[in-house]
mmCIF file of C-alpha atoms in Angstrom:
data_model
loop_
_atom_site.group_PDB
_atom_site.id
_atom_site.type_symbol
_atom_site.label_atom_id
_atom_site.label_comp_id
_atom_site.label_asym_id
_atom_site.label_seq_id
_atom_site.Cartn_x
_atom_site.Cartn_y
_atom_site.Cartn_z
ATOM 1 C CA UNK A 26 85.180 68.711 114.043
ATOM 2 C CA UNK A 27 85.799 71.597 116.502
ATOM 3 C CA UNK A 28 88.259 71.637 119.268
ATOM 4 C CA UNK A 29 87.900 74.291 122.009
ATOM 5 C CA UNK A 30 91.056 75.547 123.709
ATOM 6 C CA UNK A 31 91.333 76.584 127.298
ATOM 7 C CA UNK A 32 90.236 80.217 127.930
ATOM 8 C CA UNK A 33 93.012 82.880 127.775
ATOM 9 C CA UNK A 34 93.938 84.338 131.186
ATOM 10 C CA UNK A 35 94.743 87.953 130.676
ATOM 11 C CA UNK A 36 95.737 90.792 133.221
ATOM 12 C CA UNK A 37 92.923 93.160 133.645
ATOM 13 C CA UNK A 38 95.377 96.001 133.109
ATOM 14 C CA UNK A 39 95.591 95.061 129.433
ATOM 15 C CA UNK A 40 91.766 95.358 128.806
ATOM 16 C CA UNK A 41 89.375 98.274 128.905
ATOM 17 C CA UNK A 42 86.622 95.900 129.777
ATOM 18 C CA UNK A 43 86.561 93.897 132.974
ATOM 19 C CA UNK A 44 88.121 90.502 133.136
ATOM 20 C CA UNK A 45 85.601 87.829 133.630
ATOM 21 C CA UNK A 46 85.708 83.904 134.337
ATOM 22 C CA UNK A 47 84.800 82.106 131.157
ATOM 23 C CA UNK A 48 82.625 78.995 131.157
ATOM 24 C CA UNK A 49 85.057 76.160 130.446
ATOM 25 C CA UNK A 50 82.375 73.461 130.516
ATOM 26 C CA UNK A 51 82.765 72.864 126.809
ATOM 27 C CA UNK A 52 86.384 73.148 126.539
ATOM 28 C CA UNK A 53 88.756 70.163 126.293
ATOM 29 C CA UNK A 54 92.501 70.085 126.255
ATOM 30 C CA UNK A 55 94.369 69.147 123.083
ATOM 31 C CA UNK A 56 95.333 65.567 122.800
ATOM 32 C CA UNK A 57 98.459 65.473 124.897
ATOM 33 C CA UNK A 58 99.502 62.292 123.090
ATOM 34 C CA UNK A 59 100.405 64.439 120.128
ATOM 35 C CA UNK A 60 103.650 66.566 120.207
ATOM 36 C CA UNK A 61 102.729 70.211 120.889
ATOM 37 C CA UNK A 62 104.198 73.619 120.393
ATOM 38 C CA UNK A 63 103.271 77.128 121.675
ATOM 39 C CA UNK A 64 101.535 79.905 119.668
ATOM 40 C CA UNK A 65 101.330 83.547 120.569
ATOM 41 C CA UNK A 66 99.719 86.423 118.675
ATOM 42 C CA UNK A 67 99.671 90.217 119.267
ATOM 43 C CA UNK A 68 98.026 93.048 117.440
ATOM 44 C CA UNK A 69 99.432 96.461 116.407
ATOM 45 C CA UNK A 70 98.425 99.378 114.224
ATOM 46 C CA UNK A 71 99.967 102.555 112.670
ATOM 47 C CA UNK A 72 99.256 105.985 113.988
ATOM 48 C CA UNK A 73 96.295 107.847 112.549
ATOM 49 C CA UNK A 74 95.028 111.393 112.779
ATOM 50 C CA UNK A 75 91.459 112.622 113.114
ATOM 51 C CA UNK A 76 90.464 109.431 115.023
ATOM 52 C CA UNK A 77 90.695 109.390 118.897
ATOM 53 C CA UNK A 78 89.630 105.896 119.675
ATOM 54 C CA UNK A 79 89.345 102.597 117.697
ATOM 55 C CA UNK A 80 87.309 100.218 120.172
ATOM 56 C CA UNK A 81 87.826 96.663 119.178
ATOM 57 C CA UNK A 82 85.799 93.804 120.676
ATOM 58 C CA UNK A 83 87.266 90.296 120.095
ATOM 59 C CA UNK A 84 85.364 87.164 120.415
ATOM 60 C CA UNK A 85 87.648 84.054 119.678
ATOM 61 C CA UNK A 86 90.588 82.846 117.752
ATOM 62 C CA UNK A 87 89.630 80.197 115.081
ATOM 63 C CA UNK A 88 92.298 78.201 113.217
ATOM 64 C CA UNK A 89 92.133 75.033 111.080
ATOM 65 C CA UNK A 90 94.792 72.356 111.072
ATOM 66 C CA UNK A 91 95.928 70.033 108.109
ATOM 67 C CA UNK A 92 93.257 67.503 109.016
ATOM 68 C CA UNK A 93 90.469 69.937 108.676
ATOM 69 C CA UNK A 94 89.964 70.176 112.348
ATOM 70 C CA UNK A 95 88.832 73.642 113.612
ATOM 71 C CA UNK A 96 90.308 74.935 116.887
ATOM 72 C CA UNK A 97 88.869 77.638 118.799
ATOM 73 C CA UNK A 98 90.343 79.809 121.617
ATOM 74 C CA UNK A 99 88.069 82.009 123.571
ATOM 75 C CA UNK A 100 89.192 85.700 123.957
ATOM 76 C CA UNK A 101 86.214 86.571 126.386
ATOM 77 C CA UNK A 102 85.038 89.614 124.625
ATOM 78 C CA UNK A 103 88.503 91.251 125.046
ATOM 79 C CA UNK A 104 88.089 94.979 124.521
ATOM 80 C CA UNK A 105 90.728 97.637 123.920
ATOM 81 C CA UNK A 106 91.612 100.732 122.075
ATOM 82 C CA UNK A 107 93.676 99.829 119.146
ATOM 83 C CA UNK A 108 95.273 103.395 118.930
ATOM 84 C CA UNK A 109 96.985 102.484 122.427
ATOM 85 C CA UNK A 110 99.328 99.996 120.379
ATOM 86 C CA UNK A 111 100.801 101.907 117.633
ATOM 87 C CA UNK A 112 104.052 101.498 115.540
ATOM 88 C CA UNK A 113 106.277 99.151 117.443
ATOM 89 C CA UNK A 114 104.016 98.762 120.341
ATOM 90 C CA UNK A 115 101.454 95.827 120.473
ATOM 91 C CA UNK A 116 98.841 94.154 122.572
ATOM 92 C CA UNK A 117 99.289 90.333 123.373
ATOM 93 C CA UNK A 118 96.079 88.743 122.655
ATOM 94 C CA UNK A 119 97.021 85.102 122.721
ATOM 95 C CA UNK A 120 99.702 83.923 125.050
ATOM 96 C CA UNK A 121 101.615 80.698 124.545
ATOM 97 C CA UNK A 122 98.608 78.414 123.975
ATOM 98 C CA UNK A 123 99.525 74.739 123.142
ATOM 99 C CA UNK A 124 98.699 73.468 119.785
ATOM 100 C CA UNK A 125 99.523 70.166 118.125
ATOM 101 C CA UNK A 126 102.399 70.431 115.879
ATOM 102 C CA UNK A 127 101.619 70.884 112.250
ATOM 103 C CA UNK A 128 100.365 73.246 109.561
ATOM 104 C CA UNK A 129 97.335 75.686 110.182
ATOM 105 C CA UNK A 130 95.330 77.704 107.811
ATOM 106 C CA UNK A 131 92.054 79.737 107.712
ATOM 107 C CA UNK A 132 93.130 81.380 110.833
ATOM 108 C CA UNK A 133 91.222 84.594 112.128
ATOM 109 C CA UNK A 134 89.902 86.360 114.989
ATOM 110 C CA UNK A 135 86.212 87.108 115.173
ATOM 111 C CA UNK A 136 85.239 90.804 115.884
ATOM 112 C CA UNK A 137 81.979 91.910 117.249
ATOM 113 C CA UNK A 138 80.549 94.281 114.716
ATOM 114 C CA UNK A 139 79.331 97.707 116.011
ATOM 115 C CA UNK A 140 76.445 99.808 115.615
ATOM 116 C CA UNK A 141 77.637 102.828 117.599
ATOM 117 C CA UNK A 142 76.292 101.682 121.031
ATOM 118 C CA UNK A 143 77.419 98.103 121.135
ATOM 119 C CA UNK A 144 80.447 96.134 119.727
ATOM 120 C CA UNK A 145 83.386 97.822 117.944
ATOM 121 C CA UNK A 146 83.367 101.569 117.398
ATOM 122 C CA UNK A 147 85.295 104.660 116.193
ATOM 123 C CA UNK A 148 85.318 107.895 117.874
ATOM 124 C CA UNK A 149 86.282 111.121 116.243
ATOM 125 C CA UNK A 150 85.458 114.872 116.363
ATOM 126 C CA UNK A 151 81.919 114.131 115.319
ATOM 127 C CA UNK A 152 81.104 111.375 117.910
ATOM 128 C CA UNK A 153 80.910 107.749 118.267
ATOM 129 C CA UNK A 154 80.276 105.613 115.282
ATOM 130 C CA UNK A 155 79.802 101.754 114.601
ATOM 131 C CA UNK A 156 82.690 100.000 113.160
ATOM 132 C CA UNK A 157 82.342 97.041 110.951
ATOM 133 C CA UNK A 158 85.254 94.638 109.961
ATOM 134 C CA UNK A 159 85.066 92.844 106.561
ATOM 135 C CA UNK A 160 83.399 89.496 107.380
ATOM 136 C CA UNK A 161 83.652 90.136 111.125
ATOM 137 C CA UNK A 162 87.060 88.809 111.010
ATOM 138 C CA UNK A 163 90.623 89.767 111.481
ATOM 139 C CA UNK A 164 92.713 87.442 109.221
ATOM 140 C CA UNK A 165 95.861 85.704 110.265
ATOM 141 C CA UNK A 166 98.375 84.243 107.835
ATOM 142 C CA UNK A 167 98.957 80.417 107.585
ATOM 143 C CA UNK A 168 101.422 79.069 109.828
ATOM 144 C CA UNK A 169 103.316 75.874 111.250
ATOM 145 C CA UNK A 170 103.692 74.854 114.790
ATOM 146 C CA UNK A 171 106.854 72.846 115.401
ATOM 147 C CA UNK A 172 106.897 70.295 118.375
ATOM 148 C CA UNK A 173 108.440 71.817 121.510
ATOM 149 C CA UNK A 174 108.939 75.190 120.060
ATOM 150 C CA UNK A 175 107.112 78.655 120.256
ATOM 151 C CA UNK A 176 105.833 80.683 117.394
ATOM 152 C CA UNK A 177 105.131 84.420 118.007
ATOM 153 C CA UNK A 178 103.296 86.401 115.402
ATOM 154 C CA UNK A 179 101.934 89.940 115.155
ATOM 155 C CA UNK A 180 98.764 91.092 113.162
ATOM 156 C CA UNK A 181 99.415 94.644 111.799
ATOM 157 C CA UNK A 182 96.487 96.885 110.976
ATOM 158 C CA UNK A 183 97.191 99.891 108.763
ATOM 159 C CA UNK A 184 94.217 102.100 109.619
ATOM 160 C CA UNK A 185 95.150 104.766 107.155
ATOM 161 C CA UNK A 186 94.748 102.290 104.226
ATOM 162 C CA UNK A 187 92.012 100.106 105.582
ATOM 163 C CA UNK A 188 89.547 102.469 107.390
ATOM 164 C CA UNK A 189 86.787 104.060 105.295
ATOM 165 C CA UNK A 190 83.493 105.852 106.240
ATOM 166 C CA UNK A 191 80.078 105.870 104.520
ATOM 167 C CA UNK A 192 76.974 107.397 105.764
ATOM 168 C CA UNK A 193 78.360 107.542 109.307
ATOM 169 C CA UNK A 194 79.398 103.858 109.216
ATOM 170 C CA UNK A 195 83.033 103.023 109.416
ATOM 171 C CA UNK A 196 84.512 99.899 107.616
ATOM 172 C CA UNK A 197 87.819 98.191 108.216
ATOM 173 C CA UNK A 198 89.040 96.219 105.177
ATOM 174 C CA UNK A 199 91.394 93.238 105.040
ATOM 175 C CA UNK A 200 93.540 94.824 102.378
ATOM 176 C CA UNK A 201 95.371 96.885 105.067
ATOM 177 C CA UNK A 202 96.273 93.971 107.394
ATOM 178 C CA UNK A 203 99.115 91.565 107.402
ATOM 179 C CA UNK A 204 100.470 89.170 109.932
ATOM 180 C CA UNK A 205 103.985 88.130 110.416
ATOM 181 C CA UNK A 206 106.318 85.668 112.247
ATOM 182 C CA UNK A 207 108.222 87.943 114.686
ATOM 183 C CA UNK A 208 111.590 86.498 113.857
ATOM 184 C CA UNK A 209 111.240 87.446 110.249
ATOM 185 C CA UNK A 210 110.208 91.228 110.603
ATOM 186 C CA UNK A 211 111.859 94.473 111.297
ATOM 187 C CA UNK A 212 110.786 98.063 112.264
ATOM 188 C CA UNK A 213 111.394 101.448 110.421
ATOM 189 C CA UNK A 214 112.229 104.681 112.210
ATOM 190 C CA UNK A 215 112.242 107.608 109.851
ATOM 191 C CA UNK A 216 114.067 111.004 110.488
ATOM 192 C CA UNK A 217 112.526 113.667 108.262
ATOM 193 C CA UNK A 218 114.172 116.698 106.965
ATOM 194 C CA UNK A 219 112.406 119.876 108.174
ATOM 195 C CA UNK A 220 113.021 121.646 104.992
ATOM 196 C CA UNK A 221 111.029 119.049 103.238
ATOM 197 C CA UNK A 222 108.006 119.829 105.512
ATOM 198 C CA UNK A 223 108.360 123.543 104.963
ATOM 199 C CA UNK A 224 108.898 123.219 101.199
ATOM 200 C CA UNK A 225 105.831 120.916 100.637
ATOM 201 C CA UNK A 226 103.629 123.293 102.668
ATOM 202 C CA UNK A 227 104.784 126.150 100.552
ATOM 203 C CA UNK A 228 104.523 124.350 97.204
ATOM 204 C CA UNK A 229 100.905 123.305 97.973
ATOM 205 C CA UNK A 230 99.699 126.284 100.017
ATOM 206 C CA UNK A 231 96.636 126.436 97.817
ATOM 207 C CA UNK A 232 95.637 122.994 98.622
ATOM 208 C CA UNK A 233 95.872 123.425 102.394
ATOM 209 C CA UNK A 234 93.038 121.812 104.347
ATOM 210 C CA UNK A 235 90.639 123.764 106.692
ATOM 211 C CA UNK A 236 92.689 125.404 109.347
ATOM 212 C CA UNK A 237 95.941 125.042 107.194
ATOM 213 C CA UNK A 238 96.944 122.003 109.215
ATOM 214 C CA UNK A 239 98.666 119.750 106.527
ATOM 215 C CA UNK A 240 98.770 116.078 107.109
ATOM 216 C CA UNK A 241 102.264 114.599 106.490
ATOM 217 C CA UNK A 242 102.545 111.086 105.672
ATOM 218 C CA UNK A 243 105.315 108.530 104.726
ATOM 219 C CA UNK A 244 104.465 105.794 102.029
ATOM 220 C CA UNK A 245 106.223 102.524 101.798
ATOM 221 C CA UNK A 246 106.527 100.748 98.315
ATOM 222 C CA UNK A 247 107.751 97.455 97.138
ATOM 223 C CA UNK A 248 111.258 97.392 95.607
ATOM 224 C CA UNK A 249 109.885 97.344 92.126
ATOM 225 C CA UNK A 250 109.102 101.210 92.506
ATOM 226 C CA UNK A 251 112.400 102.900 91.513
ATOM 227 C CA UNK A 252 111.301 106.648 91.535
ATOM 228 C CA UNK A 253 108.578 108.997 92.307
ATOM 229 C CA UNK A 254 106.717 108.713 89.143
ATOM 230 C CA UNK A 255 105.715 105.078 90.037
ATOM 231 C CA UNK A 256 104.298 106.023 93.426
ATOM 232 C CA UNK A 257 100.476 105.827 93.510
ATOM 233 C CA UNK A 258 98.120 107.001 96.334
ATOM 234 C CA UNK A 259 96.128 104.686 98.664
ATOM 235 C CA UNK A 260 93.329 104.045 96.236
ATOM 236 C CA UNK A 261 92.353 100.505 95.796
ATOM 237 C CA UNK A 262 92.874 100.637 92.009
ATOM 238 C CA UNK A 263 96.069 102.599 91.110
ATOM 239 C CA UNK A 264 96.419 104.288 87.800
ATOM 240 C CA UNK A 265 98.263 102.458 84.978
ATOM 241 C CA UNK A 266 101.904 102.280 85.506
ATOM 242 C CA UNK A 267 101.787 103.231 89.330
ATOM 243 C CA UNK A 268 102.050 100.968 92.274
ATOM 244 C CA UNK A 269 100.046 101.306 95.604
ATOM 245 C CA UNK A 270 101.841 101.619 98.844
ATOM 246 C CA UNK A 271 102.166 98.587 101.109
ATOM 247 C CA UNK A 272 102.091 100.597 104.265
ATOM 248 C CA UNK A 273 101.912 104.221 105.271
ATOM 249 C CA UNK A 274 103.107 106.094 108.548
ATOM 250 C CA UNK A 275 102.030 109.437 109.994
ATOM 251 C CA UNK A 276 104.787 111.883 110.518
ATOM 252 C CA UNK A 277 104.946 113.366 113.903
ATOM 253 C CA UNK A 278 106.812 115.986 115.834
ATOM 254 C CA UNK A 279 108.609 115.377 119.272
ATOM 255 C CA UNK A 280 108.711 117.964 122.007
ATOM 256 C CA UNK A 281 111.525 119.833 120.195
ATOM 257 C CA UNK A 282 109.669 120.056 116.992
ATOM 258 C CA UNK A 283 111.683 117.322 115.029
ATOM 259 C CA UNK A 284 109.716 115.426 112.441
ATOM 260 C CA UNK A 285 109.772 111.645 112.502
ATOM 261 C CA UNK A 286 107.700 108.499 111.728
ATOM 262 C CA UNK A 287 107.692 104.875 112.404
ATOM 263 C CA UNK A 288 106.332 101.791 110.754
ATOM 264 C CA UNK A 289 106.294 98.383 112.655
ATOM 265 C CA UNK A 290 106.164 94.746 111.965
ATOM 266 C CA UNK A 291 107.439 94.929 108.310
ATOM 267 C CA UNK A 292 108.544 91.720 106.533
ATOM 268 C CA UNK A 293 112.346 91.732 105.935
ATOM 269 C CA UNK A 294 113.087 92.932 102.413
ATOM 270 C CA UNK A 295 113.777 95.840 100.258
ATOM 271 C CA UNK A 296 111.409 98.968 99.884
ATOM 272 C CA UNK A 297 111.190 102.448 98.795
ATOM 273 C CA UNK A 298 109.757 105.413 100.666
ATOM 274 C CA UNK A 299 107.769 108.301 99.435
ATOM 275 C CA UNK A 300 106.591 111.531 101.296
ATOM 276 C CA UNK A 301 103.819 114.000 100.987
ATOM 277 C CA UNK A 302 101.928 116.641 102.897
ATOM 278 C CA UNK A 303 98.883 116.092 100.929
ATOM 279 C CA UNK A 304 97.518 113.035 102.619
ATOM 280 C CA UNK A 305 94.334 114.845 103.544
ATOM 281 C CA UNK A 306 93.518 114.507 99.882
ATOM 282 C CA UNK A 307 94.096 110.745 99.714
ATOM 283 C CA UNK A 308 91.048 108.761 100.117
ATOM 284 C CA UNK A 309 91.857 104.964 100.976
ATOM 285 C CA UNK A 310 89.383 103.885 98.151
ATOM 286 C CA UNK A 311 89.552 106.419 95.410
ATOM 287 C CA UNK A 312 92.197 107.144 92.784
ATOM 288 C CA UNK A 313 93.034 110.612 93.882
ATOM 289 C CA UNK A 314 95.970 111.069 91.338
ATOM 290 C CA UNK A 315 93.770 110.623 88.276
ATOM 291 C CA UNK A 316 90.513 112.073 89.832
ATOM 292 C CA UNK A 317 91.905 114.481 92.414
ATOM 293 C CA UNK A 318 94.535 116.841 93.399
ATOM 294 C CA UNK A 319 96.852 114.371 95.386
ATOM 295 C CA UNK A 320 100.476 114.355 94.548
ATOM 296 C CA UNK A 321 103.701 112.682 95.986
ATOM 297 C CA UNK A 322 106.229 115.382 96.928
ATOM 298 C CA UNK A 323 109.483 113.531 97.496
ATOM 299 C CA UNK A 324 111.034 110.227 96.827
ATOM 300 C CA UNK A 325 112.760 109.495 100.115
ATOM 301 C CA UNK A 326 114.867 106.615 98.715
ATOM 302 C CA UNK A 327 115.420 102.914 98.986
ATOM 303 C CA UNK A 328 115.616 100.984 102.262
ATOM 304 C CA UNK A 329 116.331 97.453 103.395
ATOM 305 C CA UNK A 330 114.511 95.993 106.369
ATOM 306 C CA UNK A 331 116.332 93.445 108.274
ATOM 307 C CA UNK A 332 115.067 91.138 111.166
ATOM 308 C CA UNK A 333 118.218 90.689 113.014
ATOM 309 C CA UNK A 334 119.023 87.590 114.927
ATOM 310 C CA UNK A 335 115.701 87.280 116.872
ATOM 311 C CA UNK A 336 113.569 89.538 114.882
ATOM 312 C CA UNK A 337 112.328 93.212 115.502
ATOM 313 C CA UNK A 338 115.694 95.011 114.264
ATOM 314 C CA UNK A 339 115.238 98.727 113.719
ATOM 315 C CA UNK A 340 116.325 100.300 110.432
ATOM 316 C CA UNK A 341 116.990 104.122 110.690
ATOM 317 C CA UNK A 342 116.266 105.991 107.477
ATOM 318 C CA UNK A 343 117.058 109.716 106.716
ATOM 319 C CA UNK A 344 114.703 111.568 104.584
ATOM 320 C CA UNK A 345 116.683 114.338 102.941
ATOM 321 C CA UNK A 346 119.203 115.529 105.389
ATOM 322 C CA UNK A 347 117.331 113.945 108.365
ATOM 323 C CA UNK A 348 116.608 115.733 111.557
ATOM 324 C CA UNK A 349 119.829 115.374 113.487
ATOM 325 C CA UNK A 350 119.138 111.756 114.829
ATOM 326 C CA UNK A 351 115.766 112.388 116.585
ATOM 327 C CA UNK A 352 113.122 109.596 116.616
ATOM 328 C CA UNK A 353 110.575 111.052 118.882
ATOM 329 C CA UNK A 354 109.853 109.489 122.221
ATOM 330 C CA UNK A 355 109.024 106.185 120.720
ATOM 331 C CA UNK A 356 112.252 105.800 118.935
ATOM 332 C CA UNK A 357 114.595 105.570 121.918
ATOM 333 C CA UNK A 358 112.174 103.590 124.068
ATOM 334 C CA UNK A 359 111.691 100.871 121.669
ATOM 335 C CA UNK A 360 115.322 100.181 120.878
ATOM 336 C CA UNK A 361 114.901 96.656 122.162
ATOM 337 C CA UNK A 362 111.416 96.269 120.927
ATOM 338 C CA UNK A 363 110.674 92.768 119.728
ATOM 339 C CA UNK A 364 107.097 92.673 119.134
ATOM 340 C CA UNK A 365 106.226 92.343 122.863
ATOM 341 C CA UNK A 366 106.841 88.586 122.856
ATOM 342 C CA UNK A 367 110.331 87.898 121.607
ATOM 343 C CA UNK A 368 111.906 86.194 124.759
ATOM 344 C CA UNK A 369 113.424 83.227 123.102
ATOM 345 C CA UNK A 370 111.816 83.807 119.598
ATOM 346 C CA UNK A 371 111.790 80.489 117.736
ATOM 347 C CA UNK A 372 109.676 81.298 114.776
ATOM 348 C CA UNK A 373 112.748 81.346 112.342
ATOM 349 C CA UNK A 374 112.526 77.618 112.228
ATOM 350 C CA UNK A 375 108.948 77.737 110.879
ATOM 351 C CA UNK A 376 109.792 77.534 107.139
ATOM 352 C CA UNK A 377 106.257 77.049 106.048
ATOM 353 C CA UNK A 378 105.293 80.290 107.416
ATOM 354 C CA UNK A 379 103.408 82.682 105.126
ATOM 355 C CA UNK A 380 104.296 85.868 107.087
ATOM 356 C CA UNK A 381 104.688 88.373 104.024
ATOM 357 C CA UNK A 382 102.218 91.178 103.282
ATOM 358 C CA UNK A 383 99.316 88.851 102.504
ATOM 359 C CA UNK A 384 96.836 90.974 100.729
ATOM 360 C CA UNK A 385 94.556 88.080 100.156
ATOM 361 C CA UNK A 386 94.976 86.669 103.662
ATOM 362 C CA UNK A 387 93.249 83.745 104.920
ATOM 363 C CA UNK A 388 90.352 85.464 106.683
ATOM 364 C CA UNK A 389 87.904 82.751 106.183
#
């Protein structure tokens, strides 16, 4: 059985494509005799170099309730550039839709696969390329709707770890995606010691990429990693004894040349940070430690991400001696950032929420 939810009304300013009226002839309201709650979902990604545009074309949100009833919510071909919503910024794609109270699973957003002309696409210095997403779906973790309460979630897409290219075709894999109850997540702001940057580039001068423009990256590991010798690269199969990162963040410079990085929508918990200037040697699929020249340069230490009272708390972490308290333009602006949807965040009451880093998420 399928239940079609009302078409989402979105402001045209949020979309790169024109807003259009959907055909509601096949839509039906959820049974109002049942207690209902509200559900919202946003998307965000991590900053990435060498890519200028990630065009996403979304079809619908599909979720299945505990009775096996499939609910569909039309997103009307929502089209946008994912790179416009980096770090702690996000795009609200589902806004307070009513759902019957209960548990939901097998949730995902359908994506129109691209061929370079139509559908989702990537733009880089070599032109426009088709983008395929695994199974044509962006998976969302299982969740619970509580009667008369709202649940706000964010789907985070780590492009560095998930995006790969073969024969001109780009593929975005599920392994680099997670979704989180916004009341149970926090953000990381990193202040980077400029001496680390200089020392890394000097140490690995012989491995500099074309144009001698190094690519600096912060790597986030689970707390089971206790020192640099356990830090693997982004390869899908890490060497024995090494642990792959859970997320990565591109290091940037502000207008005054201060180095910083950010990672958004991290499940609360303990982590460890690594740093290198050799991310140009780190393929997201291959083991570039055993079969390449990639090396981690510095262990930036342990951190604890806390959600705070309503979710979205910032944790500021110094790498080395830091940079004097500079977080780039985004750092100051997003001090109150709460996932774009926090006004009265109630998700903390959803005990059944699977909002961790779901590598094997319920994509369908």
